[in-house]
Each structure stands twice: as C-alpha cells, then as structure tokens.
C-alpha cells in the first residue's frame, strides 16, 4: 500500500534563506508524486508533479523537487524563500495505475521570519 | 476556467440538523474526490467517484455520511444527522482521467456543528 511521510511538522526559515521540505514515500512501483501548498483558509494548490523522465522537476513559485528512487524521497526545495511562501505543504503519492486516488502526507507548516 | 466550485463556503448548524455540501467539478474531469481536513486527523479522503460512479467510499466515517454524483457536473456530500465532531473543512477535488492523478481542489466548505 502507498504511504507518505513528511517528518517535519513545522519548519521556520528566514526570508531569503534556502528551503528543503522532506518527503518519503512507500510504493512498490514507480509512483506519481506531487507537492501541494495550502495557504490559510484556502484549498490546496498544485506546486509540481513527477510522473517520469527527468528526476528534477520545476514547479510554480520558484519551487523544485527531486525524485530519488534509491531513497524513496521527493524533497521540495526553493533557493530563496519569500514571506509569501508561509503556508502548509503537502506531499502526495499516486498509484500510477488503476485507482487514481492520492495518498497525502500529514503536511509541513512553513513559517518565514523577516 | 472557473476551477472547482464548492458551496456554501461556510456553514454553521446545530447538532442533529442535516447538512448538504455541494461541488461542481472542472468541466471535462472524470473523477471527483471528497476530503475532510481537521487539525487532529489531517486530510482524509472520504469518497471518490469516477465517471459518476462511487469507486471507494471506505473513508466515509459512518452511515450518517452519504455522497452522490447524479451527473458529471455536480456532487453532494450529506451529513444527517450532524454532530459536533463533524466540524471540519470539507474539500472537493476533481481530476481528468488523462491527468495522471493530478487533482484540482476547490476552496473548501468550513462546517461548524454546534
């Protein structure tokens, strides 16, 4: 069965600093991987996704993520964080075939300090 | 594109009352998902439909919850009778079958049961 672990519940970074949010997944085959962002009071917005091909994927708002099969990871990165990036970030995995539901991690809350 | 539309955005009701949440998916999308988000339990998948047919309702907490999708452009989630522990934000998401599981979320309905 698929599962996703986001080991960091809360991360605080200074504006302008680099960011890395961790995501580990469990799935036997090649997964479909996603990062979503949720601002307070809002729905989830897709940041980026990985299906196949280049393991480094670019997303919106300057985010990128790298799929590492050997580590079962799909960490999200941004070289320079902006105050507007403060939000909750969710990693998700899809089965790739058959059922098209997603399994979400528990989320990482990002706080950005001036 | 209008995105996924949910109504109402906020609902306050008293225990025992019937609550109906509504969702209009993105036109052309084949799959529709209902989620519940709480601080304690995070984001939970309640049920999802493919081509208007319920595929997996294992996440529906109990018989008080029911969901329907009478056509490709409309779905409802009903709680009868409602209880205070049902207070949460309920999200609807839709996905095209050709989209590799990419889900697009609505803004959510914040439900408060007094």
PDB file of C-alpha atoms in Angstrom:
ATOM      1  CA  UNK A   1       0.000   0.000   0.000  1.00  0.00           C
ATOM      2  CA  UNK A   2       1.055   3.524  -0.658  1.00  0.00           C
ATOM      3  CA  UNK A   3       2.016   5.905   2.131  1.00  0.00           C
ATOM      4  CA  UNK A   4       3.748   9.223   2.522  1.00  0.00           C
ATOM      5  CA  UNK A   5       5.844  10.511   5.418  1.00  0.00           C
ATOM      6  CA  UNK A   6       6.643  14.146   5.992  1.00  0.00           C
ATOM      7  CA  UNK A   7       8.951  14.011   9.007  1.00  0.00           C
ATOM      8  CA  UNK A   8       8.946  17.732   9.732  1.00  0.00           C
ATOM      9  CA  UNK A   9       5.732  19.044  11.244  1.00  0.00           C
ATOM     10  CA  UNK A  10       6.903  22.649  11.396  1.00  0.00           C
ATOM     11  CA  UNK A  11       9.860  24.471   9.859  1.00  0.00           C
ATOM     12  CA  UNK A  12      10.928  28.068  10.388  1.00  0.00           C
ATOM     13  CA  UNK A  13      13.257  29.822   7.982  1.00  0.00           C
ATOM     14  CA  UNK A  14      14.404  33.375   7.484  1.00  0.00           C
ATOM     15  CA  UNK A  15      13.283  35.272   4.435  1.00  0.00           C
ATOM     16  CA  UNK A  16      15.883  34.844   1.704  1.00  0.00           C
ATOM     17  CA  UNK A  17      17.209  31.587   3.109  1.00  0.00           C
ATOM     18  CA  UNK A  18      17.043  28.313   1.243  1.00  0.00           C
ATOM     19  CA  UNK A  19      14.384  25.740   1.982  1.00  0.00           C
ATOM     20  CA  UNK A  20      14.113  21.989   1.798  1.00  0.00           C
ATOM     21  CA  UNK A  21      10.993  20.090   2.848  1.00  0.00           C
ATOM     22  CA  UNK A  22      11.336  16.358   3.165  1.00  0.00           C
ATOM     23  CA  UNK A  23       9.014  13.720   1.783  1.00  0.00           C
ATOM     24  CA  UNK A  24       9.438   9.954   1.819  1.00  0.00           C
ATOM     25  CA  UNK A  25       7.010   7.595   0.151  1.00  0.00           C
ATOM     26  CA  UNK A  26       6.283   3.924   0.193  1.00  0.00           C
ATOM     27  CA  UNK A  27       5.217   2.283  -3.044  1.00  0.00           C
ATOM     28  CA  UNK A  28       6.423  -0.769  -4.919  1.00  0.00           C
ATOM     29  CA  UNK A  29       6.443   0.627  -8.433  1.00  0.00           C
ATOM     30  CA  UNK A  30       7.227   3.997  -9.919  1.00  0.00           C
ATOM     31  CA  UNK A  31       4.880   6.409  -8.207  1.00  0.00           C
ATOM     32  CA  UNK A  32       3.247   9.593  -9.304  1.00  0.00           C
ATOM     33  CA  UNK A  33       4.458  12.255  -6.859  1.00  0.00           C
ATOM     34  CA  UNK A  34       3.032  15.650  -6.046  1.00  0.00           C
ATOM     35  CA  UNK A  35       3.593  18.670  -3.870  1.00  0.00           C
ATOM     36  CA  UNK A  36       0.667  20.877  -2.942  1.00  0.00           C
ATOM     37  CA  UNK A  37       0.602  24.125  -0.981  1.00  0.00           C
ATOM     38  CA  UNK A  38      -2.220  25.359   1.214  1.00  0.00           C
ATOM     39  CA  UNK A  39      -2.364  28.966   2.357  1.00  0.00           C
ATOM     40  CA  UNK A  40      -4.501  29.748   5.406  1.00  0.00           C
ATOM     41  CA  UNK A  41      -8.190  29.478   4.622  1.00  0.00           C
ATOM     42  CA  UNK A  42      -7.535  28.245   1.120  1.00  0.00           C
ATOM     43  CA  UNK A  43      -7.716  24.998  -0.802  1.00  0.00           C
ATOM     44  CA  UNK A  44      -4.710  23.006  -1.925  1.00  0.00           C
ATOM     45  CA  UNK A  45      -2.820  24.317  -4.934  1.00  0.00           C
ATOM     46  CA  UNK A  46      -0.596  22.099  -7.053  1.00  0.00           C
ATOM     47  CA  UNK A  47       3.061  23.187  -6.941  1.00  0.00           C
ATOM     48  CA  UNK A  48       4.601  20.470  -9.078  1.00  0.00           C
ATOM     49  CA  UNK A  49       4.390  16.817 -10.012  1.00  0.00           C
ATOM     50  CA  UNK A  50       6.593  13.958 -11.134  1.00  0.00           C
ATOM     51  CA  UNK A  51       5.405  11.181 -13.405  1.00  0.00           C
ATOM     52  CA  UNK A  52       8.505  10.041 -15.264  1.00  0.00           C
ATOM     53  CA  UNK A  53      11.592  11.309 -17.058  1.00  0.00           C
ATOM     54  CA  UNK A  54      13.859  13.953 -15.586  1.00  0.00           C
ATOM     55  CA  UNK A  55      14.017  13.406 -11.854  1.00  0.00           C
ATOM     56  CA  UNK A  56      14.344  17.134 -11.140  1.00  0.00           C
ATOM     57  CA  UNK A  57      11.034  18.841 -11.723  1.00  0.00           C
ATOM     58  CA  UNK A  58      10.288  22.523 -11.725  1.00  0.00           C
ATOM     59  CA  UNK A  59       7.094  23.959 -10.368  1.00  0.00           C
ATOM     60  CA  UNK A  60       5.371  27.239  -9.816  1.00  0.00           C
ATOM     61  CA  UNK A  61       6.587  30.000  -7.495  1.00  0.00           C
ATOM     62  CA  UNK A  62      10.231  29.015  -7.945  1.00  0.00           C
ATOM     63  CA  UNK A  63       9.919  25.593  -6.301  1.00  0.00           C
ATOM     64  CA  UNK A  64      11.604  22.422  -7.491  1.00  0.00           C
ATOM     65  CA  UNK A  65      11.663  18.816  -6.300  1.00  0.00           C
ATOM     66  CA  UNK A  66      13.926  15.898  -6.950  1.00  0.00           C
ATOM     67  CA  UNK A  67      12.797  12.286  -7.189  1.00  0.00           C
ATOM     68  CA  UNK A  68      15.364   9.895  -5.721  1.00  0.00           C
ATOM     69  CA  UNK A  69      14.264   6.319  -6.198  1.00  0.00           C
ATOM     70  CA  UNK A  70      17.103   4.893  -4.094  1.00  0.00           C
ATOM     71  CA  UNK A  71      15.980   6.953  -1.112  1.00  0.00           C
ATOM     72  CA  UNK A  72      12.233   6.810  -1.821  1.00  0.00           C
ATOM     73  CA  UNK A  73      12.236  10.564  -1.475  1.00  0.00           C
ATOM     74  CA  UNK A  74      10.763  13.551  -3.234  1.00  0.00           C
ATOM     75  CA  UNK A  75      12.066  16.587  -1.367  1.00  0.00           C
ATOM     76  CA  UNK A  76      10.851  20.074  -2.176  1.00  0.00           C
ATOM     77  CA  UNK A  77      13.359  22.907  -2.470  1.00  0.00           C
ATOM     78  CA  UNK A  78      13.491  26.630  -3.015  1.00  0.00           C
ATOM     79  CA  UNK A  79      16.740  28.604  -3.138  1.00  0.00           C
ATOM     80  CA  UNK A  80      15.376  31.787  -1.579  1.00  0.00           C
ATOM     81  CA  UNK A  81      12.209  31.876   0.478  1.00  0.00           C
ATOM     82  CA  UNK A  82       9.783  34.788   0.343  1.00  0.00           C
ATOM     83  CA  UNK A  83       7.450  35.810   3.161  1.00  0.00           C
ATOM     84  CA  UNK A  84       4.512  34.834   0.960  1.00  0.00           C
ATOM     85  CA  UNK A  85       5.721  31.216   0.969  1.00  0.00           C
ATOM     86  CA  UNK A  86       4.484  30.778   4.534  1.00  0.00           C
ATOM     87  CA  UNK A  87       1.879  28.029   4.257  1.00  0.00           C
ATOM     88  CA  UNK A  88       1.261  24.320   4.760  1.00  0.00           C
ATOM     89  CA  UNK A  89       2.929  21.987   2.270  1.00  0.00           C
ATOM     90  CA  UNK A  90       1.649  18.530   1.439  1.00  0.00           C
ATOM     91  CA  UNK A  91       3.407  15.727  -0.372  1.00  0.00           C
ATOM     92  CA  UNK A  92       1.236  13.099  -2.091  1.00  0.00           C
ATOM     93  CA  UNK A  93       1.716   9.852  -3.965  1.00  0.00           C
ATOM     94  CA  UNK A  94      -0.494   8.208  -6.567  1.00  0.00           C
ATOM     95  CA  UNK A  95      -0.512   4.579  -7.537  1.00  0.00           C
ATOM     96  CA  UNK A  96       0.322   5.146 -11.185  1.00  0.00           C
ATOM     97  CA  UNK A  97      -2.111   2.588 -12.467  1.00  0.00           C
ATOM     98  CA  UNK A  98      -5.639   1.594 -11.630  1.00  0.00           C
ATOM     99  CA  UNK A  99      -7.222   3.634  -8.904  1.00  0.00           C
ATOM    100  CA  UNK A 100      -6.443   7.294  -9.311  1.00  0.00           C
ATOM    101  CA  UNK A 101      -6.713   8.469  -5.729  1.00  0.00           C
ATOM    102  CA  UNK A 102      -3.819  10.145  -3.939  1.00  0.00           C
ATOM    103  CA  UNK A 103      -2.304   9.460  -0.544  1.00  0.00           C
ATOM    104  CA  UNK A 104      -1.300  12.620   1.287  1.00  0.00           C
ATOM    105  CA  UNK A 105       1.294  13.190   3.954  1.00  0.00           C
ATOM    106  CA  UNK A 106       0.434  14.979   7.156  1.00  0.00           C
ATOM    107  CA  UNK A 107       1.888  18.244   5.955  1.00  0.00           C
ATOM    108  CA  UNK A 108       4.715  20.583   6.948  1.00  0.00           C
ATOM    109  CA  UNK A 109       3.906  24.049   8.171  1.00  0.00           C
ATOM    110  CA  UNK A 110       6.391  26.666   6.990  1.00  0.00           C
ATOM    111  CA  UNK A 111       6.910  29.861   8.926  1.00  0.00           C
ATOM    112  CA  UNK A 112       9.005  32.622   7.363  1.00  0.00           C
ATOM    113  CA  UNK A 113      10.595  35.199   9.627  1.00  0.00           C
ATOM    114  CA  UNK A 114      11.834  38.588   8.452  1.00  0.00           C
TER     115      UNK A 114
ATOM    116  CA  UNK B   1     -11.604  28.041 -16.270  1.00  0.00           C
ATOM    117  CA  UNK B   2     -13.649  28.560 -13.125  1.00  0.00           C
ATOM    118  CA  UNK B   3     -11.964  25.798 -11.186  1.00  0.00           C
ATOM    119  CA  UNK B   4     -13.740  23.539  -8.726  1.00  0.00           C
ATOM    120  CA  UNK B   5     -16.678  25.313  -7.151  1.00  0.00           C
ATOM    121  CA  UNK B   6     -17.943  24.493  -3.678  1.00  0.00           C
ATOM    122  CA  UNK B   7     -20.907  25.835  -1.807  1.00  0.00           C
ATOM    123  CA  UNK B   8     -21.520  27.026   0.747  1.00  0.00           C
ATOM    124  CA  UNK B   9     -18.119  28.351   1.806  1.00  0.00           C
ATOM    125  CA  UNK B  10     -19.174  28.430   5.431  1.00  0.00           C
ATOM    126  CA  UNK B  11     -21.918  26.530   7.208  1.00  0.00           C
ATOM    127  CA  UNK B  12     -22.926  26.759  10.825  1.00  0.00           C
ATOM    128  CA  UNK B  13     -25.596  24.398  12.030  1.00  0.00           C
ATOM    129  CA  UNK B  14     -26.864  22.785  15.166  1.00  0.00           C
ATOM    130  CA  UNK B  15     -26.346  19.214  16.180  1.00  0.00           C
ATOM    131  CA  UNK B  16     -28.921  16.907  14.647  1.00  0.00           C
ATOM    132  CA  UNK B  17     -29.552  19.012  11.596  1.00  0.00           C
ATOM    133  CA  UNK B  18     -28.989  17.822   8.043  1.00  0.00           C
ATOM    134  CA  UNK B  19     -26.099  19.393   6.172  1.00  0.00           C
ATOM    135  CA  UNK B  20     -25.593  19.279   2.415  1.00  0.00           C
ATOM    136  CA  UNK B  21     -22.333  20.342   0.807  1.00  0.00           C
ATOM    137  CA  UNK B  22     -22.152  20.901  -2.931  1.00  0.00           C
ATOM    138  CA  UNK B  23     -19.433  20.624  -5.519  1.00  0.00           C
ATOM    139  CA  UNK B  24     -19.137  21.427  -9.193  1.00  0.00           C
ATOM    140  CA  UNK B  25     -16.013  19.848 -10.703  1.00  0.00           C
ATOM    141  CA  UNK B  26     -13.981  21.274 -13.537  1.00  0.00           C
ATOM    142  CA  UNK B  27     -15.718  20.627 -16.821  1.00  0.00           C
ATOM    143  CA  UNK B  28     -14.376  17.523 -18.545  1.00  0.00           C
ATOM    144  CA  UNK B  29     -12.904  15.982 -15.437  1.00  0.00           C
ATOM    145  CA  UNK B  30     -13.875  12.366 -14.877  1.00  0.00           C
ATOM    146  CA  UNK B  31     -13.009  11.870 -11.227  1.00  0.00           C
ATOM    147  CA  UNK B  32     -14.294  13.670  -8.165  1.00  0.00           C
ATOM    148  CA  UNK B  33     -12.999  13.408  -4.615  1.00  0.00           C
ATOM    149  CA  UNK B  34     -14.369  14.481  -1.240  1.00  0.00           C
ATOM    150  CA  UNK B  35     -11.886  15.150   1.571  1.00  0.00           C
ATOM    151  CA  UNK B  36     -12.201  16.209   5.186  1.00  0.00           C
ATOM    152  CA  UNK B  37      -9.496  18.230   6.928  1.00  0.00           C
ATOM    153  CA  UNK B  38      -9.138  18.635  10.684  1.00  0.00           C
ATOM    154  CA  UNK B  39      -6.275  19.585  12.937  1.00  0.00           C
ATOM    155  CA  UNK B  40      -6.347  16.214  14.625  1.00  0.00           C
ATOM    156  CA  UNK B  41      -6.615  13.920  11.624  1.00  0.00           C
ATOM    157  CA  UNK B  42      -5.211  15.998   8.794  1.00  0.00           C
ATOM    158  CA  UNK B  43      -6.512  15.477   5.266  1.00  0.00           C
ATOM    159  CA  UNK B  44      -8.706  12.396   4.880  1.00  0.00           C
ATOM    160  CA  UNK B  45     -10.200  11.024   1.675  1.00  0.00           C
ATOM    161  CA  UNK B  46     -13.873  10.297   2.265  1.00  0.00           C
ATOM    162  CA  UNK B  47     -15.027   9.029  -1.115  1.00  0.00           C
ATOM    163  CA  UNK B  48     -14.221   9.320  -4.765  1.00  0.00           C
ATOM    164  CA  UNK B  49     -16.168   8.905  -7.978  1.00  0.00           C
ATOM    165  CA  UNK B  50     -15.054   8.016 -11.464  1.00  0.00           C
ATOM    166  CA  UNK B  51     -17.478   8.750 -14.300  1.00  0.00           C
ATOM    167  CA  UNK B  52     -20.158   9.457 -11.686  1.00  0.00           C
ATOM    168  CA  UNK B  53     -19.783   6.028 -10.067  1.00  0.00           C
ATOM    169  CA  UNK B  54     -18.541   5.717  -6.475  1.00  0.00           C
ATOM    170  CA  UNK B  55     -15.260   3.802  -6.577  1.00  0.00           C
ATOM    171  CA  UNK B  56     -14.063   3.863  -2.993  1.00  0.00           C
ATOM    172  CA  UNK B  57     -16.134   5.015  -0.039  1.00  0.00           C
ATOM    173  CA  UNK B  58     -14.068   3.316   2.631  1.00  0.00           C
ATOM    174  CA  UNK B  59     -13.186   6.671   4.103  1.00  0.00           C
ATOM    175  CA  UNK B  60     -16.767   7.650   4.844  1.00  0.00           C
ATOM    176  CA  UNK B  61     -16.811   7.709   8.636  1.00  0.00           C
ATOM    177  CA  UNK B  62     -20.252   6.254   9.213  1.00  0.00           C
ATOM    178  CA  UNK B  63     -23.740   5.886   7.848  1.00  0.00           C
ATOM    179  CA  UNK B  64     -24.559   9.466   8.693  1.00  0.00           C
ATOM    180  CA  UNK B  65     -22.451  10.459   5.710  1.00  0.00           C
ATOM    181  CA  UNK B  66     -23.606   9.936   2.141  1.00  0.00           C
ATOM    182  CA  UNK B  67     -22.410  11.239  -1.212  1.00  0.00           C
ATOM    183  CA  UNK B  68     -23.982  11.345  -4.624  1.00  0.00           C
ATOM    184  CA  UNK B  69     -22.959  12.340  -8.087  1.00  0.00           C
ATOM    185  CA  UNK B  70     -26.087  12.465 -10.239  1.00  0.00           C
ATOM    186  CA  UNK B  71     -24.226  13.829 -13.243  1.00  0.00           C
ATOM    187  CA  UNK B  72     -20.751  14.814 -14.377  1.00  0.00           C
ATOM    188  CA  UNK B  73     -21.101  18.400 -13.206  1.00  0.00           C
ATOM    189  CA  UNK B  74     -22.476  18.048  -9.703  1.00  0.00           C
ATOM    190  CA  UNK B  75     -21.901  16.179  -6.472  1.00  0.00           C
ATOM    191  CA  UNK B  76     -23.233  16.418  -2.947  1.00  0.00           C
ATOM    192  CA  UNK B  77     -21.975  15.296   0.438  1.00  0.00           C
ATOM    193  CA  UNK B  78     -24.710  14.973   3.017  1.00  0.00           C
ATOM    194  CA  UNK B  79     -24.449  14.551   6.759  1.00  0.00           C
ATOM    195  CA  UNK B  80     -27.607  13.513   8.559  1.00  0.00           C
ATOM    196  CA  UNK B  81     -27.787  13.966  11.467  1.00  0.00           C
ATOM    197  CA  UNK B  82     -24.791  16.201  12.023  1.00  0.00           C
ATOM    198  CA  UNK B  83     -22.682  16.062  15.195  1.00  0.00           C
ATOM    199  CA  UNK B  84     -20.126  18.486  16.667  1.00  0.00           C
ATOM    200  CA  UNK B  85     -17.289  16.105  15.757  1.00  0.00           C
ATOM    201  CA  UNK B  86     -18.173  16.592  12.102  1.00  0.00           C
ATOM    202  CA  UNK B  87     -16.861  20.143  12.321  1.00  0.00           C
ATOM    203  CA  UNK B  88     -14.091  20.395   9.743  1.00  0.00           C
ATOM    204  CA  UNK B  89     -13.200  21.827   6.376  1.00  0.00           C
ATOM    205  CA  UNK B  90     -14.545  19.700   3.551  1.00  0.00           C
ATOM    206  CA  UNK B  91     -12.766  19.845   0.219  1.00  0.00           C
ATOM    207  CA  UNK B  92     -13.872  18.685  -3.171  1.00  0.00           C
ATOM    208  CA  UNK B  93     -11.304  17.956  -5.882  1.00  0.00           C
ATOM    209  CA  UNK B  94     -11.565  16.820  -9.472  1.00  0.00           C
ATOM    210  CA  UNK B  95      -9.189  15.128 -11.844  1.00  0.00           C
ATOM    211  CA  UNK B  96      -9.113  14.271 -15.518  1.00  0.00           C
ATOM    212  CA  UNK B  97      -8.534  10.587 -16.158  1.00  0.00           C
ATOM    213  CA  UNK B  98      -5.804  11.511 -18.556  1.00  0.00           C
ATOM    214  CA  UNK B  99      -4.130  13.736 -15.995  1.00  0.00           C
ATOM    215  CA  UNK B 100      -2.098  11.125 -14.207  1.00  0.00           C
ATOM    216  CA  UNK B 101      -3.922  11.634 -10.907  1.00  0.00           C
ATOM    217  CA  UNK B 102      -3.406  15.390 -10.787  1.00  0.00           C
ATOM    218  CA  UNK B 103      -6.187  16.709  -8.574  1.00  0.00           C
ATOM    219  CA  UNK B 104      -7.505  20.254  -8.538  1.00  0.00           C
ATOM    220  CA  UNK B 105      -9.028  21.375  -5.268  1.00  0.00           C
ATOM    221  CA  UNK B 106     -11.919  23.640  -4.520  1.00  0.00           C
ATOM    222  CA  UNK B 107     -11.742  26.345  -1.839  1.00  0.00           C
ATOM    223  CA  UNK B 108     -13.470  24.151   0.738  1.00  0.00           C
ATOM    224  CA  UNK B 109     -16.529  24.402   2.966  1.00  0.00           C
ATOM    225  CA  UNK B 110     -15.907  25.199   6.604  1.00  0.00           C
ATOM    226  CA  UNK B 111     -18.541  23.348   8.618  1.00  0.00           C
ATOM    227  CA  UNK B 112     -19.243  24.140  12.234  1.00  0.00           C
ATOM    228  CA  UNK B 113     -21.716  21.978  14.107  1.00  0.00           C
ATOM    229  CA  UNK B 114     -22.774  23.475  17.436  1.00  0.00           C
TER     230      UNK B 114
END
